[in-house]
XYZ file of C-alpha atoms in Angstrom:
702
model
C 6.034 19.455 -15.889
C 7.950 16.311 -15.081
C 7.976 12.582 -16.861
C 4.609 11.867 -16.350
C 3.250 7.978 -16.204
C -0.234 6.341 -15.725
C -0.257 3.075 -14.518
C -3.838 1.036 -15.115
C -5.352 -2.844 -13.996
C -7.098 -4.391 -16.926
C -8.912 -7.830 -16.635
C -10.987 -9.267 -18.996
C -14.480 -10.107 -17.382
C -17.272 -11.035 -20.082
C -16.359 -11.233 -23.003
C -14.085 -8.276 -23.058
C -11.355 -6.849 -21.285
C -11.741 -3.724 -18.504
C -10.223 -1.188 -16.526
C -10.591 -2.230 -12.861
C -8.027 0.479 -11.594
C -5.817 4.169 -12.850
C -3.641 6.506 -11.917
C -1.198 9.215 -12.204
C 2.359 9.384 -11.157
C 4.874 12.988 -12.441
C 7.778 11.307 -12.321
C 8.373 7.715 -13.066
C 10.304 7.039 -16.647
C 13.027 4.476 -17.330
C 14.032 2.519 -15.016
C 11.780 3.629 -12.576
C 8.908 2.219 -14.148
C 10.626 -0.966 -14.165
C 11.428 -1.124 -10.741
C 7.096 0.290 -10.072
C 6.162 -2.257 -11.923
C 8.493 -5.129 -10.827
C 6.764 -4.458 -7.513
C 3.239 -4.046 -8.079
C 3.590 -7.149 -9.652
C 4.636 -9.286 -6.067
C 2.110 -7.204 -4.673
C -0.369 -8.579 -6.706
C 0.604 -12.072 -6.707
C 0.730 -11.787 -2.631
C -2.681 -10.816 -2.398
C -4.656 -12.802 -5.226
C -7.446 -13.425 -2.947
C -7.687 -9.653 -2.476
C -7.499 -9.613 -6.663
C -10.098 -12.515 -6.765
C -12.426 -10.875 -4.816
C -12.821 -7.446 -6.848
C -12.728 -9.392 -9.599
C -15.392 -11.225 -8.355
C -17.491 -7.386 -7.559
C -16.309 -7.094 -11.223
C -18.233 -9.704 -12.881
C -21.530 -9.095 -11.237
C -20.958 -4.928 -11.949
C -23.269 -3.214 -14.252
C -21.444 -2.104 -16.596
C -24.015 -1.052 -19.251
C -24.909 2.060 -15.540
C -21.213 2.825 -16.034
C -21.469 3.079 -19.482
C -24.270 5.758 -19.563
C -23.289 6.996 -16.395
C -21.844 10.441 -17.040
C -20.710 10.746 -13.638
C -19.163 7.193 -13.558
C -15.378 9.405 -13.039
C -16.450 9.337 -9.344
C -16.934 6.328 -8.582
C -14.731 4.023 -6.500
C -15.693 0.897 -7.682
C -12.514 -0.811 -6.756
C -10.824 0.619 -3.547
C -8.390 -3.398 -2.843
C -7.321 -2.856 -6.394
C -6.797 0.926 -5.915
C -5.537 0.981 -3.096
C -2.636 -2.020 -4.057
C -2.016 0.423 -7.416
C -1.702 3.666 -5.482
C 0.530 2.024 -2.838
C 2.892 0.627 -5.603
C 3.240 2.901 -8.214
C 4.684 5.495 -5.252
C 7.397 3.690 -4.664
C 8.806 1.515 -1.876
C 12.513 2.914 -2.036
C 10.766 5.970 -1.488
C 9.086 5.190 1.620
C 5.991 5.260 -0.822
C 6.401 9.481 -0.849
C 5.384 10.347 -4.405
C 2.159 11.467 -4.379
C 0.197 9.767 -7.266
C -2.868 11.403 -8.352
C -5.941 8.628 -8.793
C -7.629 8.842 -11.810
C -11.003 7.849 -13.218
C -12.294 4.173 -14.907
C -13.222 5.779 -17.546
C -10.703 7.786 -18.889
C -8.769 6.263 -22.028
C -4.319 6.909 -21.979
C -4.807 8.575 -25.293
C -6.561 11.657 -22.244
C -3.817 11.228 -20.101
C -0.917 14.026 -19.886
C 2.077 11.856 -20.981
C 4.873 12.736 -22.209
C 6.659 8.693 -20.474
C 4.407 5.772 -21.737
C 2.644 3.663 -19.799
C 1.924 0.415 -17.831
C -0.662 -1.800 -17.644
C -1.781 -5.025 -15.740
C -3.785 -7.723 -16.111
C -5.376 -9.608 -13.030
C -7.452 -11.719 -15.314
C -5.547 -14.973 -13.652
C -4.907 -13.410 -10.156
C -1.831 -16.220 -8.914
C 0.013 -14.858 -12.566
C -0.215 -11.099 -13.708
C 0.030 -10.239 -16.790
C 2.014 -6.771 -17.722
C 2.990 -4.434 -20.804
C 3.891 -1.133 -21.167
C 2.975 1.648 -24.308
C 4.136 4.758 -25.551
C 1.817 6.771 -27.732
C 3.378 7.867 -30.893
C 4.138 11.217 -29.864
C 5.079 9.955 -26.634
C 9.454 11.684 -26.057
C 11.288 7.700 -25.666
C 10.539 6.958 -29.136
C 12.090 10.158 -30.665
C 15.446 9.771 -31.495
C 18.412 11.669 -32.304
C 18.346 9.097 -35.023
C 17.912 8.881 -38.931
C 14.390 8.011 -39.588
C 15.785 4.395 -41.112
C 18.214 3.475 -38.030
C 16.807 1.014 -35.198
C 19.565 -0.194 -33.609
C 20.882 1.667 -30.446
C 24.118 4.583 -32.511
C 27.871 2.853 -30.567
C 27.004 -0.324 -30.097
C 29.423 -3.195 -31.426
C 28.711 -6.318 -32.846
C 30.058 -8.366 -30.686
C 28.104 -6.657 -27.884
C 25.227 -6.978 -30.026
C 25.566 -10.178 -30.879
C 25.495 -10.986 -27.240
C 22.120 -12.964 -26.285
C 17.922 -12.417 -27.411
C 17.463 -10.188 -25.030
C 19.870 -8.003 -25.527
C 19.240 -7.855 -29.038
C 15.344 -7.350 -28.578
C 16.482 -4.184 -26.312
C 18.424 -2.744 -29.484
C 15.949 -3.108 -31.813
C 13.195 0.336 -32.455
C 10.067 -0.095 -30.230
C 6.952 0.945 -32.211
C 3.882 3.428 -30.734
C 0.318 1.919 -29.620
C 1.980 -2.254 -29.237
C 2.669 -3.177 -26.192
C 6.323 -3.589 -24.455
C 8.150 -5.591 -22.030
C 10.414 -4.039 -20.137
C 13.953 -4.567 -22.157
C 11.665 -2.898 -26.006
C 10.038 0.545 -22.788
C 13.958 0.255 -21.743
C 14.995 0.354 -25.511
C 13.646 3.128 -26.024
C 15.558 5.498 -23.742
C 18.906 3.890 -25.218
C 18.736 5.015 -27.773
C 16.287 8.468 -27.645
C 17.210 9.413 -24.133
C 20.327 6.927 -22.033
C 21.291 10.470 -19.559
C 17.892 8.993 -18.523
C 19.177 6.411 -17.307
C 21.552 4.766 -14.150
C 23.859 2.720 -13.718
C 20.796 -0.100 -13.024
C 18.959 -0.007 -15.999
C 20.064 -3.034 -17.255
C 19.785 -4.853 -13.764
C 18.795 -8.271 -14.516
C 15.903 -8.221 -17.681
C 15.639 -12.041 -17.379
C 14.084 -11.863 -14.387
C 10.894 -10.849 -17.022
C 12.193 -13.948 -18.894
C 9.291 -15.608 -16.690
C 7.122 -12.746 -16.503
C 4.076 -12.303 -19.538
C 2.987 -10.106 -21.684
C -0.204 -8.279 -21.855
C -1.578 -8.912 -25.832
C -2.040 -5.623 -27.978
C -5.917 -7.824 -28.451
C -5.332 -7.315 -25.504
C -4.922 -3.313 -24.645
C -7.032 -2.790 -27.701
C -10.326 -4.839 -26.254
C -9.294 -2.432 -22.916
C -9.281 0.730 -25.013
C -11.195 -0.033 -28.256
C -11.376 3.514 -29.970
C -7.830 3.836 -29.284
C -4.793 3.048 -32.360
C -3.252 0.546 -30.883
C -1.269 -2.111 -33.508
C -1.276 -5.627 -33.545
C 2.061 -6.940 -34.698
C 2.434 -10.659 -36.085
C 4.046 -11.053 -33.357
C 1.052 -10.367 -31.036
C 0.136 -13.582 -28.492
C -3.731 -14.599 -28.083
C -6.062 -13.495 -25.773
C -4.420 -15.882 -22.746
C -1.484 -17.462 -25.031
C 0.993 -17.519 -22.599
C -0.913 -18.272 -19.120
C -2.797 -21.625 -21.133
C 0.421 -22.540 -22.374
C 0.692 -23.858 -19.192
C -2.683 -25.812 -19.103
C -1.470 -28.342 -21.903
C 1.737 -29.235 -20.904
C 2.261 -33.532 -21.038
C 1.331 -35.054 -18.208
C 4.058 -37.896 -16.007
C 2.554 -41.306 -15.274
C 2.332 -39.996 -11.632
C -0.330 -36.872 -12.296
C -1.978 -39.502 -14.715
C -2.615 -41.346 -11.491
C -3.289 -38.701 -9.119
C -5.957 -36.831 -11.420
C -7.436 -40.874 -11.893
C -7.595 -40.896 -7.540
C -9.259 -36.926 -7.209
C -11.712 -37.478 -10.553
C -12.718 -40.631 -8.709
C -12.884 -38.626 -5.433
C -15.089 -35.891 -5.694
C -18.014 -37.471 -6.500
C -17.152 -40.491 -3.727
C -18.993 -40.633 -0.480
C -17.816 -37.517 1.791
C -18.924 -39.844 4.419
C -16.609 -42.488 4.001
C -13.352 -41.516 2.749
C -11.450 -44.935 3.878
C -10.280 -45.981 0.729
C -8.073 -42.689 0.736
C -5.721 -43.787 3.558
C -3.045 -45.217 1.620
C -3.137 -41.799 -0.947
C -2.849 -39.779 2.187
C 1.057 -41.943 2.552
C 1.702 -39.427 -0.419
C 3.749 -36.649 0.816
C 2.129 -34.488 -2.024
C -1.794 -35.081 -1.773
C -2.935 -32.239 0.102
C -1.478 -29.368 -2.589
C -2.543 -31.423 -4.921
C -5.946 -31.653 -3.350
C -6.502 -28.187 -2.730
C -4.407 -27.418 -6.012
C -7.345 -29.005 -8.024
C -9.695 -26.958 -6.318
C -7.851 -23.756 -6.888
C -8.218 -25.087 -10.721
C -11.572 -25.890 -11.146
C -13.206 -24.199 -8.312
C -17.088 -25.786 -8.907
C -15.382 -29.066 -7.808
C -16.254 -27.640 -3.903
C -20.192 -27.845 -4.549
C -19.575 -31.878 -5.740
C -20.377 -34.521 -3.385
C -16.900 -34.847 -1.426
C -15.246 -31.693 -2.403
C -15.880 -30.180 0.784
C -14.828 -32.823 3.083
C -11.474 -32.701 0.286
C -11.046 -29.374 0.971
C -11.095 -30.096 4.665
C -9.101 -32.632 4.997
C -5.793 -31.260 3.393
C -6.307 -27.857 5.091
C -6.596 -29.814 8.238
C -3.355 -27.873 9.814
C -3.221 -25.067 8.021
C -3.880 -21.719 10.041
C -3.832 -19.606 6.839
C -7.487 -20.614 4.702
C -8.269 -18.765 0.931
C -11.973 -19.480 0.439
C -11.090 -16.286 -1.908
C -12.188 -19.218 -5.268
C -15.245 -20.696 -4.461
C -17.576 -17.816 -5.180
C -21.571 -18.907 -4.150
C -20.623 -20.763 -1.175
C -23.281 -19.663 0.711
C -22.645 -19.110 4.821
C -24.587 -22.916 5.809
C -22.070 -24.191 2.928
C -19.379 -22.258 5.243
C -20.271 -23.703 8.362
C -19.710 -27.165 6.961
C -16.129 -26.131 5.322
C -15.045 -25.292 8.501
C -16.027 -27.704 10.687
C -14.579 -30.494 7.748
C -11.760 -27.786 8.252
C -11.232 -27.189 11.890
C -13.103 -30.271 13.705
C -11.469 -29.166 16.793
C -11.268 -25.719 17.027
C -7.774 -25.421 18.953
C -5.721 -23.756 16.816
C -5.854 -19.773 15.143
C -7.140 -19.614 12.079
C -6.547 -16.764 9.768
C -9.726 -17.450 6.889
C -10.334 -15.043 4.275
C -13.587 -15.593 2.314
C -15.127 -14.810 -1.386
C -17.458 -12.368 -2.176
C -20.747 -13.969 -0.530
C -24.384 -12.705 -0.686
C -26.566 -14.046 2.127
C -23.404 -13.229 4.992
C -24.674 -11.519 8.144
C -23.302 -10.844 10.836
C -25.321 -12.951 12.945
C -23.000 -15.436 10.719
C -19.887 -13.979 11.896
C -21.036 -13.814 15.240
C -21.874 -17.537 15.488
C -18.557 -18.418 13.707
C -16.160 -16.931 16.507
C -17.859 -18.810 18.959
C -17.215 -21.439 17.000
C -13.902 -21.258 15.624
C -10.249 -19.376 16.627
C -10.609 -16.759 14.321
C -7.691 -14.863 14.506
C -9.052 -13.058 11.691
C -11.258 -12.420 9.024
C -11.099 -10.720 5.747
C -14.019 -10.283 3.978
C -15.494 -9.641 0.074
C -18.274 -7.753 -1.034
C -21.013 -8.650 1.694
C -24.782 -7.877 -0.502
C -26.803 -9.598 2.922
C -24.262 -7.165 5.817
C -23.708 -3.654 5.134
C -19.908 -1.362 5.644
C -21.230 -0.231 8.640
C -22.824 -3.727 10.212
C -19.305 -4.795 9.243
C -17.782 -2.789 11.513
C -19.892 -2.891 13.720
C -18.538 -6.548 13.633
C -14.921 -5.272 14.406
C -15.565 -2.813 17.008
C -17.712 -5.603 18.871
C -15.025 -8.036 18.885
C -11.391 -6.381 20.120
C -9.700 -10.145 19.778
C -9.819 -9.774 15.630
C -8.442 -8.249 13.242
C -11.806 -8.108 10.084
C -11.851 -6.833 7.066
C -14.235 -5.486 4.262
C -14.238 -3.587 1.107
C -15.889 -1.178 2.747
C -12.147 0.148 4.983
C -10.057 0.121 2.014
C -12.790 2.221 0.148
C -12.413 4.969 3.122
C -9.544 6.953 2.203
C -10.332 6.190 -1.715
C -13.448 8.359 -0.544
C -12.121 10.987 1.391
C -9.365 11.966 -1.066
C -11.610 11.661 -3.719
C -13.433 14.572 -1.197
C -10.603 16.420 -0.708
C -9.645 16.392 -3.824
C -13.053 17.978 -5.667
C -14.537 20.202 -2.339
C -14.339 23.465 -2.966
C -14.996 23.689 1.164
C -11.728 25.073 2.777
C -11.004 21.375 4.722
C -13.599 18.751 4.430
C -11.733 16.834 6.117
C -11.311 18.755 9.404
C -14.369 17.207 10.509
C -13.658 13.570 9.306
C -14.875 10.858 11.575
C -12.187 8.181 11.533
C -13.315 4.531 12.456
C -11.452 4.409 16.217
C -10.120 0.780 15.370
C -6.221 0.901 17.053
C -5.747 1.709 21.030
C -2.379 3.810 19.533
C -4.469 7.466 18.119
C -1.654 8.982 16.589
C 2.451 9.820 16.523
C 3.732 13.061 17.837
C 6.469 13.912 15.924
C 8.241 16.738 17.885
C 11.784 18.301 16.905
C 13.892 20.955 18.212
C 16.281 21.377 15.481
C 19.798 22.920 15.822
C 18.878 26.591 14.888
C 16.388 26.942 17.325
C 16.630 28.427 20.820
C 15.793 26.011 23.071
C 15.300 25.557 27.392
C 15.779 23.093 29.041
C 13.733 20.693 31.557
C 15.927 20.363 34.662
C 16.594 16.485 33.778
C 17.026 17.547 29.524
C 14.318 17.779 28.329
C 13.029 20.522 25.615
C 10.740 23.042 26.971
C 8.258 21.999 24.039
C 6.187 24.421 24.415
C 8.321 27.556 24.588
C 10.008 26.422 21.725
C 6.398 25.647 19.595
C 5.241 29.251 21.484
C 5.646 31.247 17.396
C 6.129 28.903 15.320
C 3.579 28.240 13.060
C 2.763 25.416 10.966
C 2.792 27.422 7.985
C 6.006 29.476 8.158
C 8.815 28.083 5.735
C 11.736 27.929 7.761
C 14.245 24.719 7.519
C 15.767 23.655 11.383
C 12.819 25.821 14.068
C 11.720 23.212 16.273
C 7.796 21.239 14.674
C 5.429 19.161 16.692
C 3.634 17.433 13.376
C 0.809 15.041 14.619
C 1.112 11.862 12.500
C -2.927 10.052 12.552
C -3.198 6.206 12.892
C -6.509 5.726 14.759
C -8.741 4.025 11.917
C -5.027 1.281 10.951
C -7.076 -1.844 10.296
C -3.436 -3.623 9.967
C -2.824 -5.657 13.127
C -0.503 -3.805 15.956
C 1.600 -5.801 16.442
C 2.669 -5.758 12.552
C 1.843 -1.876 13.518
C 4.168 -1.381 15.494
C 6.731 -3.633 13.749
C 6.642 -1.714 10.508
C 6.693 1.322 12.174
C 9.561 2.740 12.566
C 10.532 1.848 8.524
C 7.428 3.406 7.276
C 8.550 6.806 9.688
C 12.175 7.234 7.778
C 11.604 9.971 4.547
C 9.778 11.745 6.809
C 12.221 11.369 10.585
C 14.888 11.943 7.662
C 13.735 15.048 6.381
C 14.497 18.548 7.400
C 12.696 20.188 6.036
C 9.379 21.108 7.208
C 7.692 23.567 3.101
C 4.659 22.456 3.411
C 4.477 21.546 0.016
C 7.219 19.284 0.718
C 6.531 17.256 3.504
C 2.777 16.547 2.946
C 3.771 13.796 0.050
C 6.570 12.390 2.231
C 4.544 12.315 5.686
C 0.918 11.125 3.196
C 3.726 7.979 1.982
C 3.679 7.299 6.057
C -0.297 6.336 5.575
C 0.902 3.842 2.301
C 4.043 2.223 4.141
C 1.219 1.733 7.189
C -0.715 -0.743 4.379
C 1.703 -3.058 3.603
C 2.666 -5.657 6.775
C 5.882 -7.808 6.504
C 4.759 -10.265 4.535
C 3.652 -8.087 1.752
C -0.319 -8.359 2.411
C -1.935 -5.090 1.870
C -4.671 -3.821 4.071
C -7.133 -0.826 4.096
C -4.592 2.613 4.223
C -5.807 5.205 7.185
C -8.125 7.326 5.895
C -7.795 10.210 8.522
C -3.316 9.901 8.090
C -3.482 10.159 4.487
C -6.211 12.368 2.736
C -5.287 15.037 5.563
C -1.409 14.898 3.504
C -2.123 13.529 0.303
C -2.899 17.006 -0.834
C -2.461 19.193 2.466
C -0.147 21.892 0.742
C -1.212 21.667 -2.951
C -1.595 24.981 -3.024
C 0.315 25.962 -0.196
C -3.231 26.884 1.593
C -4.628 23.790 2.346
C -5.737 23.009 6.082
C -2.558 20.937 8.701
C -4.385 18.138 10.514
C -4.582 18.452 14.068
C -2.684 16.421 16.664
C -5.697 14.412 18.871
C -6.483 14.556 23.109
C -4.302 13.044 25.151
C -7.129 10.555 26.675
C -7.465 8.175 29.078
C -8.449 4.584 27.374
C -5.858 5.517 24.544
C -2.310 6.163 23.431
C -0.296 8.576 21.182
C 3.865 7.489 20.707
C 5.965 10.334 21.302
C 9.188 10.734 19.401
C 11.013 13.561 20.671
C 14.804 14.323 17.944
C 17.072 17.256 19.271
C 19.902 18.624 16.883
C 22.971 19.803 18.726
C 23.399 23.991 18.363
C 25.618 24.676 15.802
C 27.225 28.127 14.766
C 26.065 28.335 11.426
C 23.074 29.949 10.281
C 21.347 27.160 8.552
C 23.045 24.696 7.117
C 21.481 25.207 3.673
C 22.894 28.200 3.545
C 26.707 28.507 1.967
C 28.289 30.336 4.853
C 31.624 30.824 3.627
C 33.368 31.850 7.532
C 31.786 28.172 7.538
C 34.214 24.770 6.208
C 31.423 23.165 4.875
C 34.214 20.505 4.571
C 35.187 19.654 8.000
C 34.638 17.546 10.026
C 32.706 19.371 12.326
C 30.590 20.048 9.661
C 30.016 16.162 8.019
C 29.836 15.111 11.868
C 26.695 18.364 12.355
C 25.602 17.084 8.102
C 25.681 12.982 9.391
C 23.086 13.482 13.241
C 25.952 12.986 14.869
C 25.231 13.938 19.033
C 21.476 13.698 18.165
C 19.700 12.944 21.101
C 16.057 10.611 20.637
C 13.756 10.384 23.153
C 10.618 8.309 22.959
C 7.070 7.703 25.253
C 3.931 5.888 24.156
C 1.235 8.209 26.743
C -2.145 8.580 27.452
C -3.421 9.394 30.885
C -4.561 8.186 34.420
C -7.895 8.572 36.263
C -6.864 11.603 37.606
C -6.420 13.330 34.136
C -2.176 13.156 34.421
C -0.193 13.056 31.128
C 1.753 8.982 32.196
C 4.407 8.055 29.846
C 5.593 4.576 29.460
C 8.292 2.335 27.546
C 7.608 0.364 25.283
C 7.617 -3.269 26.841
C 5.207 -1.836 29.289
C 3.205 -0.198 26.573
C 2.446 -3.378 25.028
C 1.935 -4.933 27.950
C -0.736 -3.513 28.354
C -2.424 -3.518 25.053
C -1.527 -7.094 24.023
C -2.721 -9.197 27.324
C -3.101 -11.836 24.602
C 0.555 -12.021 23.574
C 2.660 -14.017 25.752
C 5.601 -12.165 27.549
C 8.290 -12.947 25.397
C 6.759 -11.997 22.455
C 5.616 -8.946 23.548
C 9.845 -8.472 24.663
C 11.299 -9.231 21.504
C 8.977 -7.171 19.730
C 9.126 -4.170 22.600
C 12.691 -4.747 21.808
C 12.820 -5.091 17.815
C 10.337 -1.513 17.921
C 12.859 0.487 19.871
C 16.003 -0.878 18.007
C 14.112 -0.329 14.815
C 13.636 3.618 16.067
C 16.929 4.441 16.465
C 17.981 3.010 13.047
C 16.022 5.343 11.547
C 17.144 8.548 13.309
C 20.527 10.191 11.595
C 23.409 9.473 13.313
C 21.299 6.293 15.254
C 21.265 8.198 18.586
C 21.098 5.683 22.120
C 17.570 5.536 23.089
C 16.199 7.416 26.354
C 12.805 7.133 27.428
C 10.419 10.590 28.117
C 10.788 11.389 31.670
C 6.891 12.824 32.455
C 7.827 15.993 32.277
C 8.891 15.679 28.629
C 5.512 13.977 27.913
C 3.899 16.689 29.296
C 5.665 19.736 27.109
C 4.602 17.878 24.000
C 1.330 17.530 24.980
C 1.022 20.871 25.792
C 2.976 21.782 22.755
C 0.179 19.911 20.798
C -2.689 21.774 22.363
C -0.002 25.619 21.267
C 0.429 23.623 17.561
C -3.704 23.566 17.422
C -3.891 26.387 18.516
C -1.198 27.629 15.760
C -4.284 26.277 12.859
C -6.640 27.855 14.619
C -6.453 31.182 14.056
C -4.335 30.140 10.783
C -8.425 29.099 9.512
C -10.124 31.909 11.257
C -7.469 34.733 8.870
C -7.132 32.903 5.927
C -10.947 31.655 5.576
C -11.845 34.872 3.809
C -9.461 35.044 1.614
C -8.735 31.726 0.669
C -12.661 31.744 -0.055
C -12.196 34.420 -2.914
C -9.105 32.336 -4.110
C -11.417 29.511 -4.881
C -14.223 31.655 -6.079
C -12.375 33.077 -8.860
C -11.467 32.094 -12.378
C -7.621 31.936 -11.300
């Protein structure tokens, strides 16, 4: 059932292509697959530095042992790529709420449950990733209701057929088991399944002209036992990429090349002869580009001095190209780049064998490093990296092991026979904002109110189980984000948008909302610039599989404690003289102004607060400005005020009807806290009652 589609990441490692990532999407086809492909390409290009770290790891990975390992399907070898693929395949336009299933790296396309084709990404050149689609012989789009010898879409006029070469390509019947570009992939649907295409199916195919396509030969290299067919027009390996390096150089470019060739071998202590060249506006850019094209130049006599010269005014320093960099070289390089440690640095490193916690601490003392993105570190474990992050509150630190946490937690959930292995999951505390508590009072609920107008949440939720199949009753939904690695200011900025699908969804059936809430976790991994961050492991893994058989426990709300914060979001829908908006009640006019206003959320009430406890263990509720003042002391008051204002307005924009925002009062905040405790009690009771029954289900063959 479904429009089943798989997505793969491959790269040329040594003499052949290897699979570095694979996922399954149950509903992906036609223009939707093309859109997801474009989004993933954007993520890959934006995160080229992280991709390089993964490729460096892949180059040293023991592939011979992998090929022989009977348990290789359990490995999470490249978690950053797995995160990018999972997030991108879920779809930004749907709030990342589509359930994505990870696949083992060892799986072949012929072993997949597929009927709508495959998307493949080649990361051999991280700054210029390639893509392709391909269909198998039995793929549904390759079976048009046309004669076997019909190669052109029925009904197309000759005038339309001659518009341009791209349109002509889309009219050709795509071949199975060969690499297809976006136009060729969509052509299969135009011929056989045009009813599945929407009006945007031809959306800007011109945009794809500049995107290099993977040749079929690369697919055959990645899966040598699959029946790929190399056609005469199939490009040789990397020909599209290598073409860029063989363009005729201008005289000016040749002059620059001669200057730089001399520069690498010169005395690093005497670069005065470059003074005139520095008058050229793009000298620094050319030095950086030359080092990126040939990373080993950094190890030449003046390589580090020239890199330091070119990046001396930069805040973001990307060293991911330079595999082989040692800790001592890193210290030397930073002295060249940052001789007067006054500016804030955002540093990305390659995989480094000898990097230790002592080296990092020493660098932090000498330079103002705000964020540090590590590659794989043989001399420093994930636990040691986490200890550094925990011991440096002002530092944002990432490590490939942090990405692996969410991937490993999801695999643990998926393969475990326990009731829920994640109930005992201990997240690594990273953020002072530990959870979002979403309190919703539906229009069909019987609601009591406090004197200040707030809801008596503890009373409203007393008899409401999280597992009831209701649509509009009161509910509390906890979203744990304690282990979010995203910087807090960025987290606050993107949190409202991440909550959009959840806040706008009125259904609380666990089978429906679980992937929506898991989508919140994925939305919190992509910052405003498109950089990828580790998934909040607890949030993602707790909900990504919850409800798969309607008997999985849900995560419990965290205690409100002094020193940590929770965000309360309270949405109250107005009462309405109708049993349920999903019930067709002949006595109610579904086309009336009243019903339309209700459907659009007119009359909704919205209150929020950041809450903690004081020294007397009393619940404290504050607004966004006060919360940010307490947790982001390093930011200027103006920056905090702007961030707080944008946060509240963006949050309002997500609520149906866009009601004005009101600060949740201390009495109502206390009610939400009580309701969360009752919610946890419902889960405990459910687990106690259902555990024996679930054990029987899992032990049976049915």
